Amino acid sequence: MLMNLLLLLVIVQVAPVAPFVVPAKQTYLGSSGSSTTAVCSTATFPSTSPDQVIVLPDADAVGSKIRSIVEEAAVKAIADHGHFYLAIPGGSILKMLVGSKGEWTKSTTIAYVNHKCVAMDDEKLATHAKAMNLFMKDWEGCNPIVLDGTADGPAEAAAYERKLENLANLPRDSDGLPVFDLALIGVGDDGHVGSLYPNRDEVLESKKWVLSVEMKDPPSISLSLPVMANAKEVVVAACGVSEKYPQGKSDAMKRAVVNEDETLQSFPAIGLRQSATWVMDEAAASKLGDTYNE
């Protein structure tokens, strides 16, 4: 008995531990429990394939490409299953959607990747109000899924998840996760996507669709990383220099696309490496190396 126990201990100590590699698309993180959550916190992620990275001359070209991607995805989704389910973030991507419209908007439902828990008509803080002012007022017939407009993060997250669950025709995968036709995602220079920030538990959540993030006041809600990654098409856009990002996004894109020593906790955007197409301007791509800038 003692010999068998010693032998088992030796085997456990010397057996190699394979690095966790995120599977593509539909199986990302899955519907697993705490054991997978623990593994994901130190998961390794191979660099993004160069064919997943689109480098364009400038911010205008990136915006034009994003509009084309949205319109093409909409036409395809409506032809496939009669409706277009689009997830959009706040930030600069909203401005990229200005000028995009067509008959497809009448068969479009919009969900927010993240949104502050404020009144929907708050023009300074509400992504919905900004989207309405910038482009959504021209999207005839579209159906935006809005928050209730309170400052209660957990209640807003739970209510928003129920609203998504009640979209009877929103496609689901075999694990029950929603499958948006297109998810547009922005990345902060610290690697946050949606409202999922480094070194926070929300990054590793694999069961809920919508999370409450009470990091700042007011709190926010955010789609979980598995839901973002589960979209039929995931597109991350990065470009330009702004007051918020005076140095641009080159360091962030290097960490998001190339660096193999990042973890979900250190840089959440790497959780989209294998599922996303990365669209960026030359400035944002400047530190990726020749492989991505040919």
PDB file of C-alpha atoms in Angstrom:
ATOM      1  CA  MET A   1       0.000   0.000   0.000  1.00  0.00           C
ATOM      2  CA  LEU A   2       2.773   2.429   0.999  1.00  0.00           C
ATOM      3  CA  MET A   3       4.783   1.583  -2.126  1.00  0.00           C
ATOM      4  CA  ASN A   4       1.773   2.229  -4.357  1.00  0.00           C
ATOM      5  CA  LEU A   5       1.201   5.607  -2.719  1.00  0.00           C
ATOM      6  CA  LEU A   6       4.849   6.596  -3.166  1.00  0.00           C
ATOM      7  CA  LEU A   7       4.730   5.545  -6.811  1.00  0.00           C
ATOM      8  CA  LEU A   8       1.604   7.650  -7.362  1.00  0.00           C
ATOM      9  CA  LEU A   9       3.280  10.686  -5.818  1.00  0.00           C
ATOM     10  CA  VAL A  10       6.297  10.283  -8.092  1.00  0.00           C
ATOM     11  CA  ILE A  11       4.074  10.047 -11.164  1.00  0.00           C
ATOM     12  CA  VAL A  12       2.152  13.187 -10.168  1.00  0.00           C
ATOM     13  CA  GLN A  13       5.370  15.128  -9.634  1.00  0.00           C
ATOM     14  CA  VAL A  14       7.080  14.210 -12.890  1.00  0.00           C
ATOM     15  CA  ALA A  15       4.121  14.087 -15.275  1.00  0.00           C
ATOM     16  CA  PRO A  16       4.350  17.058 -17.673  1.00  0.00           C
ATOM     17  CA  VAL A  17       1.581  19.623 -17.483  1.00  0.00           C
ATOM     18  CA  ALA A  18       0.353  20.663 -20.914  1.00  0.00           C
ATOM     19  CA  PRO A  19      -0.268  24.391 -21.339  1.00  0.00           C
ATOM     20  CA  PHE A  20      -3.892  25.372 -21.693  1.00  0.00           C
ATOM     21  CA  VAL A  21      -4.587  26.633 -25.202  1.00  0.00           C
ATOM     22  CA  VAL A  22      -7.877  28.348 -25.883  1.00  0.00           C
ATOM     23  CA  PRO A  23      -9.890  26.455 -28.501  1.00  0.00           C
ATOM     24  CA  ALA A  24     -11.393  28.433 -31.347  1.00  0.00           C
ATOM     25  CA  LYS A  25     -14.800  30.106 -31.320  1.00  0.00           C
ATOM     26  CA  GLN A  26     -17.619  27.982 -29.996  1.00  0.00           C
ATOM     27  CA  THR A  27     -15.739  26.099 -27.288  1.00  0.00           C
ATOM     28  CA  TYR A  28     -13.943  29.077 -25.726  1.00  0.00           C
ATOM     29  CA  LEU A  29     -13.980  28.557 -21.941  1.00  0.00           C
ATOM     30  CA  GLY A  30     -17.172  26.558 -22.388  1.00  0.00           C
ATOM     31  CA  SER A  31     -19.736  26.158 -19.623  1.00  0.00           C
ATOM     32  CA  SER A  32     -17.165  24.885 -17.169  1.00  0.00           C
ATOM     33  CA  GLY A  33     -16.940  25.294 -13.440  1.00  0.00           C
ATOM     34  CA  SER A  34     -14.286  26.545 -11.069  1.00  0.00           C
ATOM     35  CA  SER A  35     -11.544  24.157 -12.193  1.00  0.00           C
ATOM     36  CA  THR A  36     -11.429  25.633 -15.683  1.00  0.00           C
ATOM     37  CA  THR A  37     -11.668  29.123 -14.261  1.00  0.00           C
ATOM     38  CA  ALA A  38      -8.568  28.438 -12.175  1.00  0.00           C
ATOM     39  CA  VAL A  39      -6.651  27.067 -15.156  1.00  0.00           C
ATOM     40  CA  CYS A  40      -7.643  29.983 -17.384  1.00  0.00           C
ATOM     41  CA  SER A  41      -6.038  32.484 -15.037  1.00  0.00           C
ATOM     42  CA  THR A  42      -2.601  31.193 -16.076  1.00  0.00           C
ATOM     43  CA  ALA A  43      -3.437  29.931 -19.567  1.00  0.00           C
ATOM     44  CA  THR A  44      -0.923  30.309 -22.381  1.00  0.00           C
ATOM     45  CA  PHE A  45      -1.976  31.805 -25.692  1.00  0.00           C
ATOM     46  CA  PRO A  46      -0.145  31.388 -29.011  1.00  0.00           C
ATOM     47  CA  SER A  47       0.374  34.492 -31.132  1.00  0.00           C
ATOM     48  CA  THR A  48      -2.408  35.465 -33.495  1.00  0.00           C
ATOM     49  CA  SER A  49      -2.099  34.130 -37.016  1.00  0.00           C
ATOM     50  CA  PRO A  50      -1.046  36.884 -39.459  1.00  0.00           C
ATOM     51  CA  ASP A  51      -4.059  36.145 -41.639  1.00  0.00           C
ATOM     52  CA  GLN A  52      -6.274  37.309 -38.763  1.00  0.00           C
ATOM     53  CA  VAL A  53      -4.675  40.771 -38.759  1.00  0.00           C
ATOM     54  CA  ILE A  54      -5.705  43.487 -41.229  1.00  0.00           C
ATOM     55  CA  VAL A  55      -3.411  46.532 -41.325  1.00  0.00           C
ATOM     56  CA  LEU A  56      -4.720  49.649 -43.076  1.00  0.00           C
ATOM     57  CA  PRO A  57      -3.112  53.052 -43.702  1.00  0.00           C
ATOM     58  CA  ASP A  58      -5.014  55.194 -41.225  1.00  0.00           C
ATOM     59  CA  ALA A  59      -8.038  55.608 -38.971  1.00  0.00           C
ATOM     60  CA  ASP A  60     -10.320  56.586 -41.864  1.00  0.00           C
ATOM     61  CA  ALA A  61      -9.483  53.356 -43.667  1.00  0.00           C
ATOM     62  CA  VAL A  62     -10.145  51.357 -40.504  1.00  0.00           C
ATOM     63  CA  GLY A  63     -13.533  53.025 -40.104  1.00  0.00           C
ATOM     64  CA  SER A  64     -14.432  52.299 -43.716  1.00  0.00           C
ATOM     65  CA  LYS A  65     -13.445  48.658 -43.255  1.00  0.00           C
ATOM     66  CA  ILE A  66     -15.545  48.326 -40.108  1.00  0.00           C
ATOM     67  CA  ARG A  67     -18.599  49.721 -41.903  1.00  0.00           C
ATOM     68  CA  SER A  68     -18.078  47.248 -44.739  1.00  0.00           C
ATOM     69  CA  ILE A  69     -17.739  44.378 -42.271  1.00  0.00           C
ATOM     70  CA  VAL A  70     -20.988  45.366 -40.544  1.00  0.00           C
ATOM     71  CA  GLU A  71     -22.940  45.677 -43.779  1.00  0.00           C
ATOM     72  CA  GLU A  72     -21.608  42.397 -45.187  1.00  0.00           C
ATOM     73  CA  ALA A  73     -22.310  40.549 -41.934  1.00  0.00           C
ATOM     74  CA  ALA A  74     -25.831  41.986 -41.840  1.00  0.00           C
ATOM     75  CA  VAL A  75     -26.685  40.928 -45.380  1.00  0.00           C
ATOM     76  CA  LYS A  76     -25.303  37.436 -44.779  1.00  0.00           C
ATOM     77  CA  ALA A  77     -27.092  36.964 -41.447  1.00  0.00           C
ATOM     78  CA  ILE A  78     -30.439  38.105 -42.820  1.00  0.00           C
ATOM     79  CA  ALA A  79     -30.054  35.758 -45.782  1.00  0.00           C
ATOM     80  CA  ASP A  80     -29.112  32.896 -43.447  1.00  0.00           C
ATOM     81  CA  HIS A  81     -31.671  33.244 -40.658  1.00  0.00           C
ATOM     82  CA  GLY A  82     -33.743  36.359 -41.268  1.00  0.00           C
ATOM     83  CA  HIS A  83     -32.174  38.700 -38.718  1.00  0.00           C
ATOM     84  CA  PHE A  84     -28.900  40.377 -37.781  1.00  0.00           C
ATOM     85  CA  TYR A  85     -27.702  40.300 -34.170  1.00  0.00           C
ATOM     86  CA  LEU A  86     -24.952  42.843 -33.578  1.00  0.00           C
ATOM     87  CA  ALA A  87     -23.004  43.586 -30.379  1.00  0.00           C
ATOM     88  CA  ILE A  88     -21.303  46.982 -30.179  1.00  0.00           C
ATOM     89  CA  PRO A  89     -19.042  48.636 -27.585  1.00  0.00           C
ATOM     90  CA  GLY A  90     -18.703  52.246 -26.583  1.00  0.00           C
ATOM     91  CA  GLY A  91     -15.704  54.379 -27.446  1.00  0.00           C
ATOM     92  CA  SER A  92     -14.272  55.201 -30.839  1.00  0.00           C
ATOM     93  CA  ILE A  93     -15.976  52.334 -32.658  1.00  0.00           C
ATOM     94  CA  LEU A  94     -19.277  54.197 -32.378  1.00  0.00           C
ATOM     95  CA  LYS A  95     -17.863  56.956 -34.586  1.00  0.00           C
ATOM     96  CA  MET A  96     -16.755  54.370 -37.153  1.00  0.00           C
ATOM     97  CA  LEU A  97     -20.384  53.362 -37.662  1.00  0.00           C
ATOM     98  CA  VAL A  98     -21.469  56.835 -38.754  1.00  0.00           C
ATOM     99  CA  GLY A  99     -22.689  56.644 -42.341  1.00  0.00           C
ATOM    100  CA  SER A 100     -23.507  52.941 -42.345  1.00  0.00           C
ATOM    101  CA  LYS A 101     -27.148  52.230 -43.121  1.00  0.00           C
ATOM    102  CA  GLY A 102     -29.331  50.258 -45.467  1.00  0.00           C
ATOM    103  CA  GLU A 103     -32.418  48.071 -45.655  1.00  0.00           C
ATOM    104  CA  TRP A 104     -30.694  45.608 -43.326  1.00  0.00           C
ATOM    105  CA  THR A 105     -31.175  47.925 -40.332  1.00  0.00           C
ATOM    106  CA  LYS A 106     -34.885  47.023 -40.316  1.00  0.00           C
ATOM    107  CA  SER A 107     -33.910  43.467 -39.375  1.00  0.00           C
ATOM    108  CA  THR A 108     -31.185  44.328 -36.871  1.00  0.00           C
ATOM    109  CA  THR A 109     -31.042  43.884 -33.104  1.00  0.00           C
ATOM    110  CA  ILE A 110     -28.247  45.650 -31.232  1.00  0.00           C
ATOM    111  CA  ALA A 111     -26.831  44.616 -27.871  1.00  0.00           C
ATOM    112  CA  TYR A 112     -24.184  46.525 -25.976  1.00  0.00           C
ATOM    113  CA  VAL A 113     -20.849  44.852 -25.252  1.00  0.00           C
ATOM    114  CA  ASN A 114     -20.629  47.130 -22.235  1.00  0.00           C
ATOM    115  CA  HIS A 115     -22.589  50.055 -20.860  1.00  0.00           C
ATOM    116  CA  LYS A 116     -22.479  52.268 -17.786  1.00  0.00           C
ATOM    117  CA  CYS A 117     -25.392  51.963 -15.379  1.00  0.00           C
ATOM    118  CA  VAL A 118     -26.886  55.369 -16.027  1.00  0.00           C
ATOM    119  CA  ALA A 119     -30.027  56.817 -17.585  1.00  0.00           C
ATOM    120  CA  MET A 120     -30.247  55.968 -21.271  1.00  0.00           C
ATOM    121  CA  ASP A 121     -30.519  59.637 -22.236  1.00  0.00           C
ATOM    122  CA  ASP A 122     -27.315  60.625 -20.418  1.00  0.00           C
ATOM    123  CA  GLU A 123     -25.376  62.049 -23.359  1.00  0.00           C
ATOM    124  CA  LYS A 124     -22.068  62.130 -21.480  1.00  0.00           C
ATOM    125  CA  LEU A 125     -22.029  58.591 -20.074  1.00  0.00           C
ATOM    126  CA  ALA A 126     -24.630  56.450 -21.851  1.00  0.00           C
ATOM    127  CA  THR A 127     -23.325  54.517 -24.849  1.00  0.00           C
ATOM    128  CA  HIS A 128     -26.927  54.224 -26.019  1.00  0.00           C
ATOM    129  CA  ALA A 129     -27.395  58.003 -26.124  1.00  0.00           C
ATOM    130  CA  LYS A 130     -24.089  58.437 -27.951  1.00  0.00           C
ATOM    131  CA  ALA A 131     -24.993  55.729 -30.471  1.00  0.00           C
ATOM    132  CA  MET A 132     -28.385  57.327 -31.085  1.00  0.00           C
ATOM    133  CA  ASN A 133     -26.825  60.727 -31.710  1.00  0.00           C
ATOM    134  CA  LEU A 134     -24.042  59.403 -33.933  1.00  0.00           C
ATOM    135  CA  PHE A 135     -25.709  56.822 -36.166  1.00  0.00           C
ATOM    136  CA  MET A 136     -28.567  54.828 -34.702  1.00  0.00           C
ATOM    137  CA  LYS A 137     -31.137  57.544 -35.383  1.00  0.00           C
ATOM    138  CA  ASP A 138     -30.505  56.786 -39.059  1.00  0.00           C
ATOM    139  CA  TRP A 139     -30.816  53.009 -38.646  1.00  0.00           C
ATOM    140  CA  GLU A 140     -34.477  52.722 -39.536  1.00  0.00           C
ATOM    141  CA  GLY A 141     -36.292  49.936 -37.702  1.00  0.00           C
ATOM    142  CA  CYS A 142     -33.357  48.645 -35.675  1.00  0.00           C
ATOM    143  CA  ASN A 143     -34.019  47.242 -32.209  1.00  0.00           C
ATOM    144  CA  PRO A 144     -31.493  48.279 -29.533  1.00  0.00           C
ATOM    145  CA  ILE A 145     -31.592  46.298 -26.282  1.00  0.00           C
ATOM    146  CA  VAL A 146     -31.281  48.959 -23.596  1.00  0.00           C
ATOM    147  CA  LEU A 147     -30.637  48.933 -19.866  1.00  0.00           C
ATOM    148  CA  ASP A 148     -33.290  49.880 -17.326  1.00  0.00           C
ATOM    149  CA  GLY A 149     -31.330  53.038 -16.555  1.00  0.00           C
ATOM    150  CA  THR A 150     -30.604  52.560 -12.850  1.00  0.00           C
ATOM    151  CA  ALA A 151     -27.318  52.734 -10.919  1.00  0.00           C
ATOM    152  CA  ASP A 152     -27.718  49.177  -9.569  1.00  0.00           C
ATOM    153  CA  GLY A 153     -25.007  47.155 -11.344  1.00  0.00           C
ATOM    154  CA  PRO A 154     -26.020  43.611 -10.302  1.00  0.00           C
ATOM    155  CA  ALA A 155     -29.702  44.290 -11.023  1.00  0.00           C
ATOM    156  CA  GLU A 156     -28.905  45.829 -14.409  1.00  0.00           C
ATOM    157  CA  ALA A 157     -26.658  42.895 -15.366  1.00  0.00           C
ATOM    158  CA  ALA A 158     -29.293  40.336 -14.386  1.00  0.00           C
ATOM    159  CA  ALA A 159     -32.028  42.244 -16.211  1.00  0.00           C
ATOM    160  CA  TYR A 160     -29.916  42.654 -19.343  1.00  0.00           C
ATOM    161  CA  GLU A 161     -29.106  38.945 -19.397  1.00  0.00           C
ATOM    162  CA  ARG A 162     -32.827  38.149 -19.167  1.00  0.00           C
ATOM    163  CA  LYS A 163     -33.519  40.513 -22.071  1.00  0.00           C
ATOM    164  CA  LEU A 164     -30.958  38.670 -24.190  1.00  0.00           C
ATOM    165  CA  GLU A 165     -32.337  35.293 -23.116  1.00  0.00           C
ATOM    166  CA  ASN A 166     -35.794  36.440 -24.194  1.00  0.00           C
ATOM    167  CA  LEU A 167     -34.607  37.039 -27.762  1.00  0.00           C
ATOM    168  CA  ALA A 168     -36.150  33.821 -29.008  1.00  0.00           C
ATOM    169  CA  ASN A 169     -34.376  33.888 -32.366  1.00  0.00           C
ATOM    170  CA  LEU A 170     -30.910  34.816 -31.081  1.00  0.00           C
ATOM    171  CA  PRO A 171     -28.827  31.778 -32.104  1.00  0.00           C
ATOM    172  CA  ARG A 172     -27.331  29.611 -29.352  1.00  0.00           C
ATOM    173  CA  ASP A 173     -24.506  27.091 -29.432  1.00  0.00           C
ATOM    174  CA  SER A 174     -24.662  23.556 -28.031  1.00  0.00           C
ATOM    175  CA  ASP A 175     -23.774  24.874 -24.556  1.00  0.00           C
ATOM    176  CA  GLY A 176     -26.560  27.446 -24.627  1.00  0.00           C
ATOM    177  CA  LEU A 177     -24.329  30.491 -25.120  1.00  0.00           C
ATOM    178  CA  PRO A 178     -25.658  33.196 -27.439  1.00  0.00           C
ATOM    179  CA  VAL A 179     -24.060  33.488 -30.863  1.00  0.00           C
ATOM    180  CA  PHE A 180     -24.167  37.065 -32.122  1.00  0.00           C
ATOM    181  CA  ASP A 181     -23.671  37.401 -35.861  1.00  0.00           C
ATOM    182  CA  LEU A 182     -21.020  40.061 -35.252  1.00  0.00           C
ATOM    183  CA  ALA A 183     -19.342  41.426 -32.135  1.00  0.00           C
ATOM    184  CA  LEU A 184     -17.329  44.618 -32.500  1.00  0.00           C
ATOM    185  CA  ILE A 185     -14.755  45.047 -29.742  1.00  0.00           C
ATOM    186  CA  GLY A 186     -12.392  47.837 -28.732  1.00  0.00           C
ATOM    187  CA  VAL A 187      -9.246  47.387 -26.635  1.00  0.00           C
ATOM    188  CA  GLY A 188      -7.862  49.719 -23.988  1.00  0.00           C
ATOM    189  CA  ASP A 189      -4.135  50.232 -23.580  1.00  0.00           C
ATOM    190  CA  ASP A 190      -4.363  48.127 -20.408  1.00  0.00           C
ATOM    191  CA  GLY A 191      -5.955  45.290 -22.376  1.00  0.00           C
ATOM    192  CA  HIS A 192      -9.516  45.722 -21.185  1.00  0.00           C
ATOM    193  CA  VAL A 193     -12.294  44.617 -23.514  1.00  0.00           C
ATOM    194  CA  GLY A 194     -15.840  45.673 -22.796  1.00  0.00           C
ATOM    195  CA  SER A 195     -15.648  46.479 -19.096  1.00  0.00           C
ATOM    196  CA  LEU A 196     -13.422  43.497 -18.306  1.00  0.00           C
ATOM    197  CA  TYR A 197     -10.275  44.922 -16.738  1.00  0.00           C
ATOM    198  CA  PRO A 198      -6.958  43.275 -15.779  1.00  0.00           C
ATOM    199  CA  ASN A 199      -6.629  41.478 -12.456  1.00  0.00           C
ATOM    200  CA  ARG A 200     -10.349  41.286 -11.799  1.00  0.00           C
ATOM    201  CA  ASP A 201     -12.507  38.214 -11.285  1.00  0.00           C
ATOM    202  CA  GLU A 202     -14.957  39.198 -14.034  1.00  0.00           C
ATOM    203  CA  VAL A 203     -12.331  38.345 -16.657  1.00  0.00           C
ATOM    204  CA  LEU A 204     -12.513  34.668 -15.696  1.00  0.00           C
ATOM    205  CA  GLU A 205     -16.294  34.353 -15.447  1.00  0.00           C
ATOM    206  CA  SER A 206     -17.466  31.567 -17.745  1.00  0.00           C
ATOM    207  CA  LYS A 207     -21.085  30.965 -16.742  1.00  0.00           C
ATOM    208  CA  LYS A 208     -22.948  34.276 -16.881  1.00  0.00           C
ATOM    209  CA  TRP A 209     -23.723  36.102 -20.110  1.00  0.00           C
ATOM    210  CA  VAL A 210     -23.720  39.586 -18.591  1.00  0.00           C
ATOM    211  CA  LEU A 211     -21.612  40.768 -15.668  1.00  0.00           C
ATOM    212  CA  SER A 212     -21.805  43.648 -13.243  1.00  0.00           C
ATOM    213  CA  VAL A 213     -18.488  45.486 -12.961  1.00  0.00           C
ATOM    214  CA  GLU A 214     -18.378  47.712  -9.905  1.00  0.00           C
ATOM    215  CA  MET A 215     -14.870  49.002 -10.429  1.00  0.00           C
ATOM    216  CA  LYS A 216     -15.828  52.643 -10.872  1.00  0.00           C
ATOM    217  CA  ASP A 217     -18.770  54.881 -10.099  1.00  0.00           C
ATOM    218  CA  PRO A 218     -21.137  54.512 -11.842  1.00  0.00           C
ATOM    219  CA  PRO A 219     -20.824  50.733 -12.272  1.00  0.00           C
ATOM    220  CA  SER A 220     -21.021  49.069 -15.669  1.00  0.00           C
ATOM    221  CA  ILE A 221     -22.380  45.929 -17.202  1.00  0.00           C
ATOM    222  CA  SER A 222     -20.363  43.882 -19.680  1.00  0.00           C
ATOM    223  CA  LEU A 223     -20.795  40.811 -21.807  1.00  0.00           C
ATOM    224  CA  SER A 224     -18.596  38.022 -20.482  1.00  0.00           C
ATOM    225  CA  LEU A 225     -15.486  37.051 -22.413  1.00  0.00           C
ATOM    226  CA  PRO A 226     -16.959  33.705 -23.554  1.00  0.00           C
ATOM    227  CA  VAL A 227     -19.988  35.524 -24.997  1.00  0.00           C
ATOM    228  CA  MET A 228     -17.793  38.036 -26.836  1.00  0.00           C
ATOM    229  CA  ALA A 229     -15.620  35.266 -28.259  1.00  0.00           C
ATOM    230  CA  ASN A 230     -18.631  33.148 -29.208  1.00  0.00           C
ATOM    231  CA  ALA A 231     -19.929  35.502 -31.891  1.00  0.00           C
ATOM    232  CA  LYS A 232     -19.972  34.115 -35.403  1.00  0.00           C
ATOM    233  CA  GLU A 233     -17.623  36.944 -36.335  1.00  0.00           C
ATOM    234  CA  VAL A 234     -15.512  38.845 -33.788  1.00  0.00           C
ATOM    235  CA  VAL A 235     -13.760  42.012 -34.956  1.00  0.00           C
ATOM    236  CA  VAL A 236     -11.378  44.026 -32.797  1.00  0.00           C
ATOM    237  CA  ALA A 237     -10.604  47.532 -34.051  1.00  0.00           C
ATOM    238  CA  ALA A 238      -7.713  49.745 -32.957  1.00  0.00           C
ATOM    239  CA  CYS A 239      -6.429  52.948 -34.476  1.00  0.00           C
ATOM    240  CA  GLY A 240      -5.573  56.574 -34.037  1.00  0.00           C
ATOM    241  CA  VAL A 241      -4.220  58.835 -31.334  1.00  0.00           C
ATOM    242  CA  SER A 242      -6.706  60.465 -28.983  1.00  0.00           C
ATOM    243  CA  GLU A 243      -6.871  62.424 -25.757  1.00  0.00           C
ATOM    244  CA  LYS A 244      -7.568  59.148 -23.960  1.00  0.00           C
ATOM    245  CA  TYR A 245      -4.782  57.281 -25.795  1.00  0.00           C
ATOM    246  CA  PRO A 246      -2.139  59.931 -26.644  1.00  0.00           C
ATOM    247  CA  GLN A 247       0.445  57.270 -27.555  1.00  0.00           C
ATOM    248  CA  GLY A 248      -1.945  55.326 -29.758  1.00  0.00           C
ATOM    249  CA  LYS A 249      -2.471  51.574 -29.514  1.00  0.00           C
ATOM    250  CA  SER A 250       0.856  50.107 -30.698  1.00  0.00           C
ATOM    251  CA  ASP A 251       1.915  48.755 -27.295  1.00  0.00           C
ATOM    252  CA  ALA A 252      -1.547  47.377 -26.643  1.00  0.00           C
ATOM    253  CA  MET A 253      -1.671  45.631 -30.019  1.00  0.00           C
ATOM    254  CA  LYS A 254       1.736  44.059 -29.478  1.00  0.00           C
ATOM    255  CA  ARG A 255       0.585  42.655 -26.151  1.00  0.00           C
ATOM    256  CA  ALA A 256      -2.787  41.598 -27.535  1.00  0.00           C
ATOM    257  CA  VAL A 257      -1.576  39.933 -30.728  1.00  0.00           C
ATOM    258  CA  VAL A 258       2.048  38.838 -30.289  1.00  0.00           C
ATOM    259  CA  ASN A 259       3.253  38.524 -26.695  1.00  0.00           C
ATOM    260  CA  GLU A 260       3.030  34.931 -25.498  1.00  0.00           C
ATOM    261  CA  ASP A 261       3.724  35.612 -21.824  1.00  0.00           C
ATOM    262  CA  GLU A 262       0.410  37.392 -21.194  1.00  0.00           C
ATOM    263  CA  THR A 263      -2.466  35.838 -19.250  1.00  0.00           C
ATOM    264  CA  LEU A 264      -6.154  36.656 -19.175  1.00  0.00           C
ATOM    265  CA  GLN A 265      -5.592  38.411 -15.882  1.00  0.00           C
ATOM    266  CA  SER A 266      -2.664  40.499 -17.087  1.00  0.00           C
ATOM    267  CA  PHE A 267      -4.203  41.465 -20.447  1.00  0.00           C
ATOM    268  CA  PRO A 268      -7.822  40.344 -21.007  1.00  0.00           C
ATOM    269  CA  ALA A 269      -7.791  41.085 -24.759  1.00  0.00           C
ATOM    270  CA  ILE A 270      -5.684  37.989 -25.406  1.00  0.00           C
ATOM    271  CA  GLY A 271      -8.793  35.934 -24.728  1.00  0.00           C
ATOM    272  CA  LEU A 272      -9.958  36.978 -28.207  1.00  0.00           C
ATOM    273  CA  ARG A 273      -6.731  36.073 -30.017  1.00  0.00           C
ATOM    274  CA  GLN A 274      -7.936  32.920 -31.667  1.00  0.00           C
ATOM    275  CA  SER A 275     -11.493  34.031 -32.425  1.00  0.00           C
ATOM    276  CA  ALA A 276     -11.096  37.617 -33.641  1.00  0.00           C
ATOM    277  CA  THR A 277     -10.083  39.455 -36.765  1.00  0.00           C
ATOM    278  CA  TRP A 278      -7.887  42.390 -35.723  1.00  0.00           C
ATOM    279  CA  VAL A 279      -8.329  45.543 -37.813  1.00  0.00           C
ATOM    280  CA  MET A 280      -5.846  48.351 -37.132  1.00  0.00           C
ATOM    281  CA  ASP A 281      -4.010  51.233 -38.701  1.00  0.00           C
ATOM    282  CA  GLU A 282      -0.291  51.224 -39.462  1.00  0.00           C
ATOM    283  CA  ALA A 283       0.502  53.127 -36.279  1.00  0.00           C
ATOM    284  CA  ALA A 284      -1.225  50.532 -34.104  1.00  0.00           C
ATOM    285  CA  ALA A 285       0.532  47.722 -35.983  1.00  0.00           C
ATOM    286  CA  SER A 286       3.973  49.346 -35.854  1.00  0.00           C
ATOM    287  CA  LYS A 287       5.325  47.082 -33.102  1.00  0.00           C
ATOM    288  CA  LEU A 288       3.949  43.784 -34.379  1.00  0.00           C
ATOM    289  CA  GLY A 289       6.933  42.997 -36.589  1.00  0.00           C
ATOM    290  CA  ASP A 290       7.352  42.374 -40.299  1.00  0.00           C
ATOM    291  CA  THR A 291       5.177  39.252 -40.323  1.00  0.00           C
ATOM    292  CA  TYR A 292       2.089  41.349 -39.683  1.00  0.00           C
ATOM    293  CA  ASN A 293       3.081  44.358 -41.787  1.00  0.00           C
ATOM    294  CA  GLU A 294       3.880  42.788 -45.150  1.00  0.00           C
TER     295      GLU A 294
END
